[in-house]
mmCIF file of C-alpha atoms and ligand atoms in Angstrom:
data_model
loop_
_atom_site.group_PDB
_atom_site.id
_atom_site.type_symbol
_atom_site.label_atom_id
_atom_site.label_comp_id
_atom_site.label_asym_id
_atom_site.label_seq_id
_atom_site.Cartn_x
_atom_site.Cartn_y
_atom_site.Cartn_z
ATOM 1 C CA MET M 171 0.000 0.000 0.000
ATOM 2 C CA ASN M 172 3.020 2.273 -0.258
ATOM 3 C CA SER M 173 2.413 5.542 -2.009
ATOM 4 C CA PRO M 174 4.727 8.404 -2.913
ATOM 5 C CA ARG M 175 5.129 10.681 0.086
ATOM 6 C CA THR M 176 5.404 14.412 -0.129
ATOM 7 C CA GLU M 177 8.867 16.029 -0.072
ATOM 8 C CA PRO M 178 9.688 17.813 3.189
ATOM 9 C CA GLY M 179 8.459 21.386 3.107
ATOM 10 C CA GLN M 180 6.266 20.811 0.065
ATOM 11 C CA PRO M 181 2.549 21.407 0.563
ATOM 12 C CA LEU M 182 0.384 18.335 0.098
ATOM 13 C CA LEU M 183 -2.433 20.378 -1.383
ATOM 14 C CA GLN M 184 -2.236 23.722 -3.149
ATOM 15 C CA VAL M 185 -5.404 25.471 -4.215
ATOM 16 C CA GLU M 186 -5.029 28.444 -6.533
ATOM 17 C CA ASN M 187 -7.858 30.864 -7.278
ATOM 18 C CA LEU M 188 -10.413 28.072 -7.351
ATOM 19 C CA GLN M 189 -13.841 29.011 -8.660
ATOM 20 C CA LYS M 190 -17.007 27.023 -9.069
ATOM 21 C CA HIS M 191 -19.971 28.716 -10.705
ATOM 22 C CA TYR M 192 -23.434 27.321 -11.318
ATOM 23 C CA ALA M 193 -25.976 28.540 -13.825
ATOM 24 C CA VAL M 194 -29.269 28.868 -11.991
ATOM 25 C CA ARG M 195 -32.764 29.703 -13.193
ATOM 26 C CA GLY M 196 -34.419 32.532 -11.394
ATOM 27 C CA GLY M 197 -37.015 35.224 -11.733
ATOM 28 C CA LEU M 198 -40.585 34.921 -12.904
ATOM 29 C CA LEU M 199 -41.313 31.514 -14.454
ATOM 30 C CA ALA M 200 -37.645 30.690 -13.990
ATOM 31 C CA ARG M 201 -36.876 32.247 -17.356
ATOM 32 C CA THR M 202 -33.748 34.135 -16.554
ATOM 33 C CA THR M 203 -30.443 32.491 -15.867
ATOM 34 C CA ALA M 204 -28.056 33.862 -13.322
ATOM 35 C CA VAL M 205 -24.557 32.807 -12.391
ATOM 36 C CA LEU M 206 -24.178 31.624 -8.830
ATOM 37 C CA ARG M 207 -20.585 31.892 -7.674
ATOM 38 C CA ALA M 208 -20.556 29.208 -4.993
ATOM 39 C CA VAL M 209 -16.752 29.307 -4.814
ATOM 40 C CA ALA M 210 -15.581 32.705 -5.982
ATOM 41 C CA GLY M 211 -11.766 32.537 -5.959
ATOM 42 C CA VAL M 212 -10.192 30.545 -3.143
ATOM 43 C CA SER M 213 -6.479 29.908 -2.549
ATOM 44 C CA PHE M 214 -4.803 27.999 0.273
ATOM 45 C CA GLU M 215 -2.292 25.289 1.058
ATOM 46 C CA VAL M 216 -2.364 22.265 3.322
ATOM 47 C CA MET M 217 0.865 20.766 4.621
ATOM 48 C CA PRO M 218 1.224 16.990 5.125
ATOM 49 C CA GLY M 219 -0.170 15.831 8.448
ATOM 50 C CA GLN M 220 -1.860 19.155 9.159
ATOM 51 C CA THR M 221 -5.468 20.224 9.438
ATOM 52 C CA LEU M 222 -6.966 23.226 7.743
ATOM 53 C CA GLY M 223 -10.321 24.052 9.300
ATOM 54 C CA LEU M 224 -12.816 25.630 6.941
ATOM 55 C CA VAL M 225 -15.589 27.506 8.659
ATOM 56 C CA GLY M 226 -18.506 29.714 7.621
ATOM 57 C CA GLU M 227 -22.277 29.949 7.687
ATOM 58 C CA SER M 228 -24.498 27.586 5.753
ATOM 59 C CA GLY M 229 -24.469 28.342 2.026
ATOM 60 C CA CYS M 230 -21.048 30.032 1.936
ATOM 61 C CA GLY M 231 -19.630 27.371 -0.376
ATOM 62 C CA LYS M 232 -17.837 24.938 1.946
ATOM 63 C CA SER M 233 -19.296 21.740 0.488
ATOM 64 C CA THR M 234 -18.912 22.954 -3.085
ATOM 65 C CA LEU M 235 -15.272 23.702 -2.344
ATOM 66 C CA GLY M 236 -14.804 20.231 -0.848
ATOM 67 C CA ARG M 237 -16.377 18.507 -3.853
ATOM 68 C CA THR M 238 -14.365 20.603 -6.290
ATOM 69 C CA LEU M 239 -11.138 19.749 -4.436
ATOM 70 C CA MET M 240 -11.978 16.065 -4.861
ATOM 71 C CA ARG M 241 -12.739 16.783 -8.490
ATOM 72 C CA LEU M 242 -16.190 15.356 -7.990
ATOM 73 C CA GLU M 243 -17.055 18.599 -9.765
ATOM 74 C CA GLU M 244 -14.989 20.337 -12.410
ATOM 75 C CA PRO M 245 -13.705 23.739 -11.314
ATOM 76 C CA THR M 246 -14.917 26.695 -13.391
ATOM 77 C CA GLU M 247 -11.495 28.264 -12.936
ATOM 78 C CA GLY M 248 -8.331 27.819 -10.929
ATOM 79 C CA ARG M 249 -6.076 24.904 -10.035
ATOM 80 C CA VAL M 250 -5.808 22.169 -7.462
ATOM 81 C CA LEU M 251 -2.339 20.685 -7.060
ATOM 82 C CA PHE M 252 -1.817 17.513 -5.058
ATOM 83 C CA GLN M 253 1.839 16.791 -4.298
ATOM 84 C CA GLY M 254 2.586 19.399 -6.929
ATOM 85 C CA ARG M 255 0.549 17.641 -9.626
ATOM 86 C CA ASN M 256 -2.375 19.383 -11.274
ATOM 87 C CA LEU M 257 -5.496 17.313 -10.678
ATOM 88 C CA ALA M 258 -7.282 18.815 -13.674
ATOM 89 C CA GLU M 259 -4.551 17.647 -16.044
ATOM 90 C CA ALA M 260 -4.290 14.190 -14.549
ATOM 91 C CA LYS M 261 -5.962 11.509 -16.610
ATOM 92 C CA GLY M 262 -6.395 7.771 -16.545
ATOM 93 C CA ASP M 263 -3.935 5.969 -14.309
ATOM 94 C CA GLU M 264 -2.475 9.114 -12.789
ATOM 95 C CA LEU M 265 -5.890 10.481 -11.817
ATOM 96 C CA PHE M 266 -6.804 7.066 -10.448
ATOM 97 C CA ALA M 267 -3.611 7.030 -8.353
ATOM 98 C CA LEU M 268 -4.125 10.598 -7.136
ATOM 99 C CA ARG M 269 -7.729 9.846 -6.202
ATOM 100 C CA ARG M 270 -6.491 7.126 -3.869
ATOM 101 C CA GLN M 271 -4.610 9.726 -1.884
ATOM 102 C CA MET M 272 -7.640 11.909 -1.266
ATOM 103 C CA GLN M 273 -10.754 10.619 0.417
ATOM 104 C CA MET M 274 -13.893 12.212 1.732
ATOM 105 C CA VAL M 275 -15.995 11.783 4.859
ATOM 106 C CA LEU M 276 -19.475 13.214 4.508
ATOM 107 C CA GLN M 277 -21.839 14.816 6.952
ATOM 108 C CA ASP M 278 -24.785 12.509 6.984
ATOM 109 C CA PRO M 279 -23.901 9.024 8.200
ATOM 110 C CA TYR M 280 -27.451 7.938 7.343
ATOM 111 C CA SER M 281 -27.454 8.752 3.638
ATOM 112 C CA SER M 282 -23.748 8.351 2.879
ATOM 113 C CA LEU M 283 -23.635 4.581 3.464
ATOM 114 C CA ASN M 284 -25.450 2.344 0.992
ATOM 115 C CA PRO M 285 -28.213 0.638 3.011
ATOM 116 C CA ARG M 286 -28.155 -2.454 0.787
ATOM 117 C CA MET M 287 -24.482 -3.205 1.352
ATOM 118 C CA THR M 288 -23.063 -4.862 4.437
ATOM 119 C CA VAL M 289 -20.540 -2.946 6.496
ATOM 120 C CA GLY M 290 -17.826 -5.269 5.194
ATOM 121 C CA GLU M 291 -18.800 -4.565 1.583
ATOM 122 C CA ILE M 292 -18.906 -0.815 2.217
ATOM 123 C CA VAL M 293 -15.422 -0.676 3.704
ATOM 124 C CA ARG M 294 -14.021 -3.122 1.157
ATOM 125 C CA GLU M 295 -15.437 -1.412 -1.921
ATOM 126 C CA PRO M 296 -12.544 1.050 -2.435
ATOM 127 C CA LEU M 297 -10.102 -1.899 -2.321
ATOM 128 C CA LEU M 298 -12.123 -3.690 -5.001
ATOM 129 C CA VAL M 299 -12.347 -0.592 -7.185
ATOM 130 C CA HIS M 300 -8.602 -0.047 -6.931
ATOM 131 C CA ARG M 301 -7.901 -3.802 -7.199
ATOM 132 C CA ILE M 302 -5.767 -3.939 -4.086
ATOM 133 C CA GLY M 303 -4.900 -7.348 -2.661
ATOM 134 C CA SER M 304 -6.539 -10.750 -2.909
ATOM 135 C CA LYS M 305 -9.970 -11.344 -1.491
ATOM 136 C CA ALA M 306 -8.502 -12.760 1.737
ATOM 137 C CA GLU M 307 -6.167 -9.769 2.075
ATOM 138 C CA GLN M 308 -9.053 -7.386 1.532
ATOM 139 C CA VAL M 309 -11.139 -9.056 4.206
ATOM 140 C CA ASP M 310 -8.182 -8.911 6.602
ATOM 141 C CA ARG M 311 -7.730 -5.262 5.869
ATOM 142 C CA VAL M 312 -11.426 -4.517 6.427
ATOM 143 C CA SER M 313 -11.249 -6.323 9.728
ATOM 144 C CA SER M 314 -8.246 -4.310 10.887
ATOM 145 C CA LEU M 315 -9.774 -1.023 9.656
ATOM 146 C CA LEU M 316 -12.918 -1.713 11.665
ATOM 147 C CA GLN M 317 -10.812 -2.345 14.744
ATOM 148 C CA THR M 318 -8.879 0.845 14.086
ATOM 149 C CA VAL M 319 -12.110 2.853 14.286
ATOM 150 C CA GLY M 320 -13.285 1.030 17.388
ATOM 151 C CA LEU M 321 -15.689 -1.520 15.896
ATOM 152 C CA ALA M 322 -15.586 -5.293 16.238
ATOM 153 C CA PRO M 323 -14.685 -7.155 13.005
ATOM 154 C CA GLU M 324 -17.921 -9.138 13.448
ATOM 155 C CA VAL M 325 -19.948 -6.106 12.338
ATOM 156 C CA MET M 326 -18.821 -6.870 8.772
ATOM 157 C CA THR M 327 -21.889 -8.943 8.030
ATOM 158 C CA ARG M 328 -24.364 -6.400 9.351
ATOM 159 C CA TYR M 329 -26.122 -3.529 7.576
ATOM 160 C CA PRO M 330 -25.753 0.230 8.236
ATOM 161 C CA ASN M 331 -29.294 0.585 9.610
ATOM 162 C CA GLU M 332 -28.316 -1.581 12.569
ATOM 163 C CA PHE M 333 -25.932 1.118 13.792
ATOM 164 C CA SER M 334 -26.176 4.444 15.583
ATOM 165 C CA GLY M 335 -25.089 7.702 13.949
ATOM 166 C CA GLY M 336 -21.726 7.672 15.708
ATOM 167 C CA GLN M 337 -21.043 4.068 14.720
ATOM 168 C CA ARG M 338 -22.017 4.810 11.130
ATOM 169 C CA GLN M 339 -19.613 7.688 11.036
ATOM 170 C CA ARG M 340 -16.893 5.315 12.277
ATOM 171 C CA ILE M 341 -17.760 3.044 9.346
ATOM 172 C CA GLY M 342 -17.493 6.058 7.011
ATOM 173 C CA VAL M 343 -14.066 6.856 8.445
ATOM 174 C CA ALA M 344 -12.924 3.221 8.065
ATOM 175 C CA ARG M 345 -13.995 3.318 4.418
ATOM 176 C CA ALA M 346 -12.155 6.608 3.849
ATOM 177 C CA LEU M 347 -8.983 5.048 5.290
ATOM 178 C CA ALA M 348 -9.172 1.831 3.255
ATOM 179 C CA LEU M 349 -6.799 3.133 0.578
ATOM 180 C CA ASP M 350 -4.395 4.667 3.097
ATOM 181 C CA PRO M 351 -4.920 8.232 1.854
ATOM 182 C CA GLN M 352 -2.773 11.207 2.780
ATOM 183 C CA LEU M 353 -5.620 13.694 2.754
ATOM 184 C CA VAL M 354 -9.154 13.384 4.053
ATOM 185 C CA ILE M 355 -11.705 16.040 3.266
ATOM 186 C CA ALA M 356 -14.239 15.847 6.068
ATOM 187 C CA ASP M 357 -17.405 17.808 5.340
ATOM 188 C CA GLU M 358 -19.249 18.458 8.615
ATOM 189 C CA PRO M 359 -18.367 14.951 9.804
ATOM 190 C CA VAL M 360 -19.989 15.332 13.222
ATOM 191 C CA SER M 361 -22.727 17.883 12.547
ATOM 192 C CA ALA M 362 -25.456 15.248 12.331
ATOM 193 C CA LEU M 363 -24.372 13.525 15.555
ATOM 194 C CA ASP M 364 -25.486 14.043 19.131
ATOM 195 C CA VAL M 365 -23.126 16.324 21.007
ATOM 196 C CA SER M 366 -22.191 13.470 23.339
ATOM 197 C CA VAL M 367 -21.036 11.366 20.374
ATOM 198 C CA GLN M 368 -19.327 14.195 18.474
ATOM 199 C CA SER M 369 -16.240 14.294 20.653
ATOM 200 C CA GLN M 370 -15.710 10.526 20.328
ATOM 201 C CA VAL M 371 -15.599 10.796 16.541
ATOM 202 C CA LEU M 372 -13.425 13.928 16.666
ATOM 203 C CA ASN M 373 -10.969 12.241 19.016
ATOM 204 C CA LEU M 374 -10.884 9.204 16.747
ATOM 205 C CA MET M 375 -10.015 11.485 13.829
ATOM 206 C CA LEU M 376 -7.266 13.169 15.862
ATOM 207 C CA ARG M 377 -5.788 9.811 16.871
ATOM 208 C CA LEU M 378 -5.825 8.564 13.268
ATOM 209 C CA GLN M 379 -4.110 11.758 12.194
ATOM 210 C CA ARG M 380 -1.316 11.241 14.715
ATOM 211 C CA GLU M 381 -0.905 7.569 13.873
ATOM 212 C CA ARG M 382 -1.026 7.900 10.096
ATOM 213 C CA GLY M 383 0.215 11.411 9.424
ATOM 214 C CA LEU M 384 -3.090 12.266 7.760
ATOM 215 C CA ALA M 385 -3.862 15.770 6.585
ATOM 216 C CA TYR M 386 -7.420 17.025 6.922
ATOM 217 C CA VAL M 387 -9.491 19.693 5.310
ATOM 218 C CA PHE M 388 -12.011 19.867 8.097
ATOM 219 C CA ILE M 389 -15.228 21.615 7.104
ATOM 220 C CA SER M 390 -17.646 22.778 9.776
ATOM 221 C CA HIS M 391 -20.009 25.601 10.613
ATOM 222 C CA ASP M 392 -19.143 25.028 14.281
ATOM 223 C CA LEU M 393 -16.276 27.216 15.453
ATOM 224 C CA SER M 394 -15.566 25.275 18.627
ATOM 225 C CA VAL M 395 -15.225 22.024 16.658
ATOM 226 C CA VAL M 396 -12.891 23.730 14.190
ATOM 227 C CA GLN M 397 -10.825 25.159 17.039
ATOM 228 C CA HIS M 398 -10.438 21.685 18.529
ATOM 229 C CA MET M 399 -9.370 20.063 15.260
ATOM 230 C CA SER M 400 -7.318 22.581 13.286
ATOM 231 C CA ASP M 401 -3.754 23.761 12.929
ATOM 232 C CA ARG M 402 -4.841 26.558 10.645
ATOM 233 C CA VAL M 403 -8.281 27.991 10.037
ATOM 234 C CA ALA M 404 -9.872 29.648 6.998
ATOM 235 C CA ILE M 405 -13.098 31.622 7.360
ATOM 236 C CA MET M 406 -15.358 31.662 4.306
ATOM 237 C CA TYR M 407 -18.002 34.194 3.442
ATOM 238 C CA LEU M 408 -19.979 33.992 0.206
ATOM 239 C CA GLY M 409 -17.534 31.863 -1.707
ATOM 240 C CA ARG M 410 -14.348 33.595 -0.575
ATOM 241 C CA ILE M 411 -11.861 33.217 2.250
ATOM 242 C CA VAL M 412 -11.981 36.415 4.292
ATOM 243 C CA GLU M 413 -9.421 35.432 6.906
ATOM 244 C CA MET M 414 -6.925 32.622 7.404
ATOM 245 C CA GLY M 415 -4.213 31.891 9.920
ATOM 246 C CA PRO M 416 -2.912 29.689 12.745
ATOM 247 C CA VAL M 417 -5.748 28.480 14.965
ATOM 248 C CA ASP M 418 -4.416 30.200 18.098
ATOM 249 C CA ARG M 419 -4.139 33.560 16.317
ATOM 250 C CA ILE M 420 -7.547 33.301 14.692
ATOM 251 C CA PHE M 421 -9.256 32.610 18.003
ATOM 252 C CA ALA M 422 -7.240 35.031 20.143
ATOM 253 C CA ALA M 423 -7.142 37.905 17.685
ATOM 254 C CA PRO M 424 -9.683 37.503 14.882
ATOM 255 C CA ALA M 425 -9.128 40.366 12.471
ATOM 256 C CA HIS M 426 -12.042 40.339 10.031
ATOM 257 C CA PRO M 427 -15.294 41.908 11.266
ATOM 258 C CA TYR M 428 -17.120 38.831 9.985
ATOM 259 C CA THR M 429 -14.886 36.443 11.945
ATOM 260 C CA ARG M 430 -15.372 38.593 15.028
ATOM 261 C CA ALA M 431 -19.142 38.528 14.615
ATOM 262 C CA LEU M 432 -19.098 34.736 14.241
ATOM 263 C CA MET M 433 -17.067 34.375 17.426
ATOM 264 C CA GLN M 434 -19.253 36.730 19.375
ATOM 265 C CA ALA M 435 -22.221 34.617 18.320
ATOM 266 C CA ILE M 436 -20.791 31.418 19.879
ATOM 267 C CA PRO M 437 -23.387 30.428 22.455
ATOM 268 C CA THR M 438 -22.224 30.411 26.046
ATOM 269 C CA PRO M 439 -23.723 28.435 28.914
ATOM 270 C CA ASP M 440 -24.713 31.644 30.714
ATOM 271 C CA PRO M 441 -28.157 32.740 29.467
ATOM 272 C CA ARG M 442 -27.680 36.389 30.564
ATOM 273 C CA ARG M 443 -24.550 36.612 28.491
ATOM 274 C CA ARG M 444 -26.327 35.162 25.517
ATOM 275 C CA ARG M 445 -29.001 37.817 25.504
ATOM 276 C CA GLU M 446 -26.440 40.604 25.480
ATOM 277 C CA ARG M 447 -25.028 39.391 22.229
ATOM 278 C CA VAL M 448 -26.179 41.096 19.116
ATOM 279 C CA PRO M 449 -26.505 38.683 16.226
ATOM 280 C CA LEU M 450 -25.214 39.658 12.813
ATOM 281 C CA GLN M 451 -27.227 42.521 11.381
ATOM 282 C CA GLY M 452 -28.406 42.904 7.828
ATOM 283 C CA GLU M 453 -28.963 40.492 5.003
ATOM 284 C CA THR M 454 -26.449 38.290 3.292
ATOM 285 C CA PRO M 455 -26.253 39.256 -0.381
ATOM 286 C CA SER M 456 -27.369 36.628 -2.870
ATOM 287 C CA PRO M 457 -24.516 34.546 -4.271
ATOM 288 C CA THR M 458 -26.010 35.275 -7.707
ATOM 289 C CA ALA M 459 -25.528 39.013 -7.174
ATOM 290 C CA LEU M 460 -22.349 39.536 -5.224
ATOM 291 C CA PRO M 461 -21.603 43.222 -4.648
ATOM 292 C CA ASP M 462 -18.620 44.920 -6.304
ATOM 293 C CA GLY M 463 -16.738 45.565 -3.109
ATOM 294 C CA CYS M 464 -16.452 43.526 0.079
ATOM 295 C CA ALA M 465 -19.377 41.074 0.257
ATOM 296 C CA PHE M 466 -19.643 41.701 4.003
ATOM 297 C CA ALA M 467 -19.817 45.514 3.744
ATOM 298 C CA GLY M 468 -23.633 45.594 3.993
ATOM 299 C CA ARG M 469 -23.507 43.885 7.403
ATOM 300 C CA CYS M 470 -20.283 45.389 8.684
ATOM 301 C CA PRO M 471 -20.277 47.973 11.465
ATOM 302 C CA TYR M 472 -16.939 49.348 10.238
ATOM 303 C CA ALA M 473 -17.683 49.630 6.515
ATOM 304 C CA VAL M 474 -16.705 52.818 4.713
ATOM 305 C CA ASP M 475 -17.282 53.833 1.078
ATOM 306 C CA GLU M 476 -14.064 52.249 -0.086
ATOM 307 C CA CYS M 477 -15.290 48.840 1.150
ATOM 308 C CA ARG M 478 -18.226 49.022 -1.237
ATOM 309 C CA ARG M 479 -16.043 49.927 -4.208
ATOM 310 C CA THR M 480 -13.047 47.604 -4.032
ATOM 311 C CA PRO M 481 -13.026 43.853 -3.457
ATOM 312 C CA PRO M 482 -10.408 43.445 -0.724
ATOM 313 C CA ALA M 483 -7.524 41.024 -1.245
ATOM 314 C CA LEU M 484 -6.166 38.783 1.502
ATOM 315 C CA MET M 485 -3.245 40.703 3.030
ATOM 316 C CA PRO M 486 -0.813 39.625 5.764
ATOM 317 C CA LEU M 487 -1.235 41.268 9.149
ATOM 318 C CA ASP M 488 2.437 40.715 9.830
ATOM 319 C CA ALA M 489 4.451 40.407 6.648
ATOM 320 C CA ALA M 490 7.506 39.314 8.646
ATOM 321 C CA ALA M 491 5.813 36.202 10.083
ATOM 322 C CA ALA M 492 7.091 32.786 8.987
ATOM 323 C CA PRO M 493 4.923 31.234 6.237
ATOM 324 C CA ALA M 494 3.346 28.702 8.616
ATOM 325 C CA ARG M 495 2.408 31.545 10.960
ATOM 326 C CA GLN M 496 0.978 33.876 8.304
ATOM 327 C CA HIS M 497 -2.296 35.461 9.328
ATOM 328 C CA VAL M 498 -4.060 37.047 6.380
ATOM 329 C CA VAL M 499 -7.276 39.050 6.221
ATOM 330 C CA ALA M 500 -9.341 40.559 3.416
ATOM 331 C CA CYS M 501 -10.316 43.875 4.967
ATOM 332 C CA VAL M 502 -9.208 47.332 3.858
ATOM 333 C CA ARG M 503 -9.681 48.564 7.425
ATOM 334 C CA ARG M 504 -7.612 45.775 8.991
ATOM 335 C CA SER M 505 -5.132 48.143 10.688
ATOM 336 C CA GLU M 506 -7.787 50.577 11.948
ATOM 337 C CA LEU M 507 -10.166 48.251 13.777
ATOM 338 C CA PRO M 508 -10.325 48.256 17.583
ATOM 339 C CA ALA M 509 -8.825 45.323 19.478
ATOM 340 C CA PHE M 510 -11.121 42.297 19.524
ATOM 341 C CA ASP M 511 -13.443 42.058 22.506
ATOM 342 C CA PRO M 512 -14.876 38.525 22.680
ATOM 343 C CA LEU M 513 -17.752 39.638 24.900
ATOM 344 C CA ALA M 514 -18.936 42.631 22.874
ATOM 345 C CA GLY M 515 -21.953 42.388 20.603
ATOM 346 C CA GLY M 516 -21.476 41.859 16.902
HETATM 347 P P1 ADP W 88 -22.190 25.189 2.468
HETATM 348 O O1 ADP W 88 -21.639 23.807 2.363
HETATM 349 O O2 ADP W 88 -21.212 26.196 2.983
HETATM 350 O O3 ADP W 88 -23.475 25.247 3.235
HETATM 351 P P2 ADP W 88 -22.714 24.873 -0.373
HETATM 352 O O4 ADP W 88 -21.394 24.651 -1.000
HETATM 353 O O5 ADP W 88 -23.588 23.704 -0.151
HETATM 354 O O6 ADP W 88 -22.526 25.699 0.990
HETATM 355 O O7 ADP W 88 -23.526 25.915 -1.266
HETATM 356 C C1 ADP W 88 -22.969 27.168 -1.678
HETATM 357 C C2 ADP W 88 -23.927 27.851 -2.618
HETATM 358 O O8 ADP W 88 -23.957 27.141 -3.860
HETATM 359 C C3 ADP W 88 -25.363 27.905 -2.129
HETATM 360 O O9 ADP W 88 -25.932 29.138 -2.532
HETATM 361 C C4 ADP W 88 -25.999 26.724 -2.831
HETATM 362 O O10 ADP W 88 -27.377 26.954 -2.997
HETATM 363 C C5 ADP W 88 -25.273 26.728 -4.154
HETATM 364 N N1 ADP W 88 -25.163 25.400 -4.791
HETATM 365 C C6 ADP W 88 -24.538 24.313 -4.287
HETATM 366 N N2 ADP W 88 -24.582 23.274 -5.137
HETATM 367 C C7 ADP W 88 -25.259 23.720 -6.239
HETATM 368 C C8 ADP W 88 -25.656 23.117 -7.488
HETATM 369 N N3 ADP W 88 -25.336 21.856 -7.788
HETATM 370 N N4 ADP W 88 -26.343 23.900 -8.347
HETATM 371 C C9 ADP W 88 -26.655 25.176 -8.059
HETATM 372 N N5 ADP W 88 -26.313 25.797 -6.917
HETATM 373 C C10 ADP W 88 -25.628 25.082 -6.013
HETATM 374 MG MG1 MG W 89 -22.243 22.048 3.320
#
């Protein structure tokens, strides 16, 4: 199962100006067609063995980005490089080999596992597709993968509907690991689970990362989950990354007004505190009609005219920081904002 490993210092995944647009029907009688920019120009890197957390409200393009990274959808524009190789140019055997290295874990453990296949068949399927090992070797591997995720090998003959949400997600993780990938794109992997079960699955993912040197793109709308899982965090708003940096910096000193508003909206156990918090004001623009300037300007307490004119680029807050410590933000007012107060209203 040996696969080429990434050179030291080389990113595992490089995403360059990735865009994914959809043509959508709108208006009266659905006659007009508009372009929906679900992913509107996204760039980032993921180093081997590291986790990039991708956070943002529902509809901001996280899942579309994940699917486009996997090349389950063709990008409208931009490039995805895996170990320096352009996924869009890879064909045939090379694409097949690259696909092995990248696997996905999906949100809904109820719909993502085929109900007519046994657990053993589900976990074994990638090995069959990629023709890895003899039948006996495949069954052995399935058995050890199930143990790795905390399930007894005997569950092989049972069907997904016999399992709880948390157990199903363990099966989904075992399947994702079958080909010994280097990168797992996890799209809201615990969002459908009870809170009590979430941390078990998250801790399993962290252990597997340590043991196997896995890299994750960890997608979630839940900031506390992202904080727990990530080395670096990217915040998405309407198809773009508005802020990205090391997890400790993002949570201690969020720089974008949108990131700050998201953090101030994290519920706290104290109900009095909760009431003091002002939720985000204003409407999110439609992704079919993104404004010319900053997409957040209409909801931003700090917006000035310039924000509405110019789309802000991601700029470093400290240009002298080492690359792994770079903290970038897309806000023209980044150096003028007051210090972040986690308890203030958005
Ligand atoms: P998230 O995962 O952050 O909730 P999605 O990536 O699912 O966001 O969706 C981003 C935007 O793209 C939404 O406005 C959604 O309606 C739209 N979208 C997603 N998939 C399609 C599709 N296949 N066709 C048209 N629009 C889509
Ligand atoms: Mg989604």
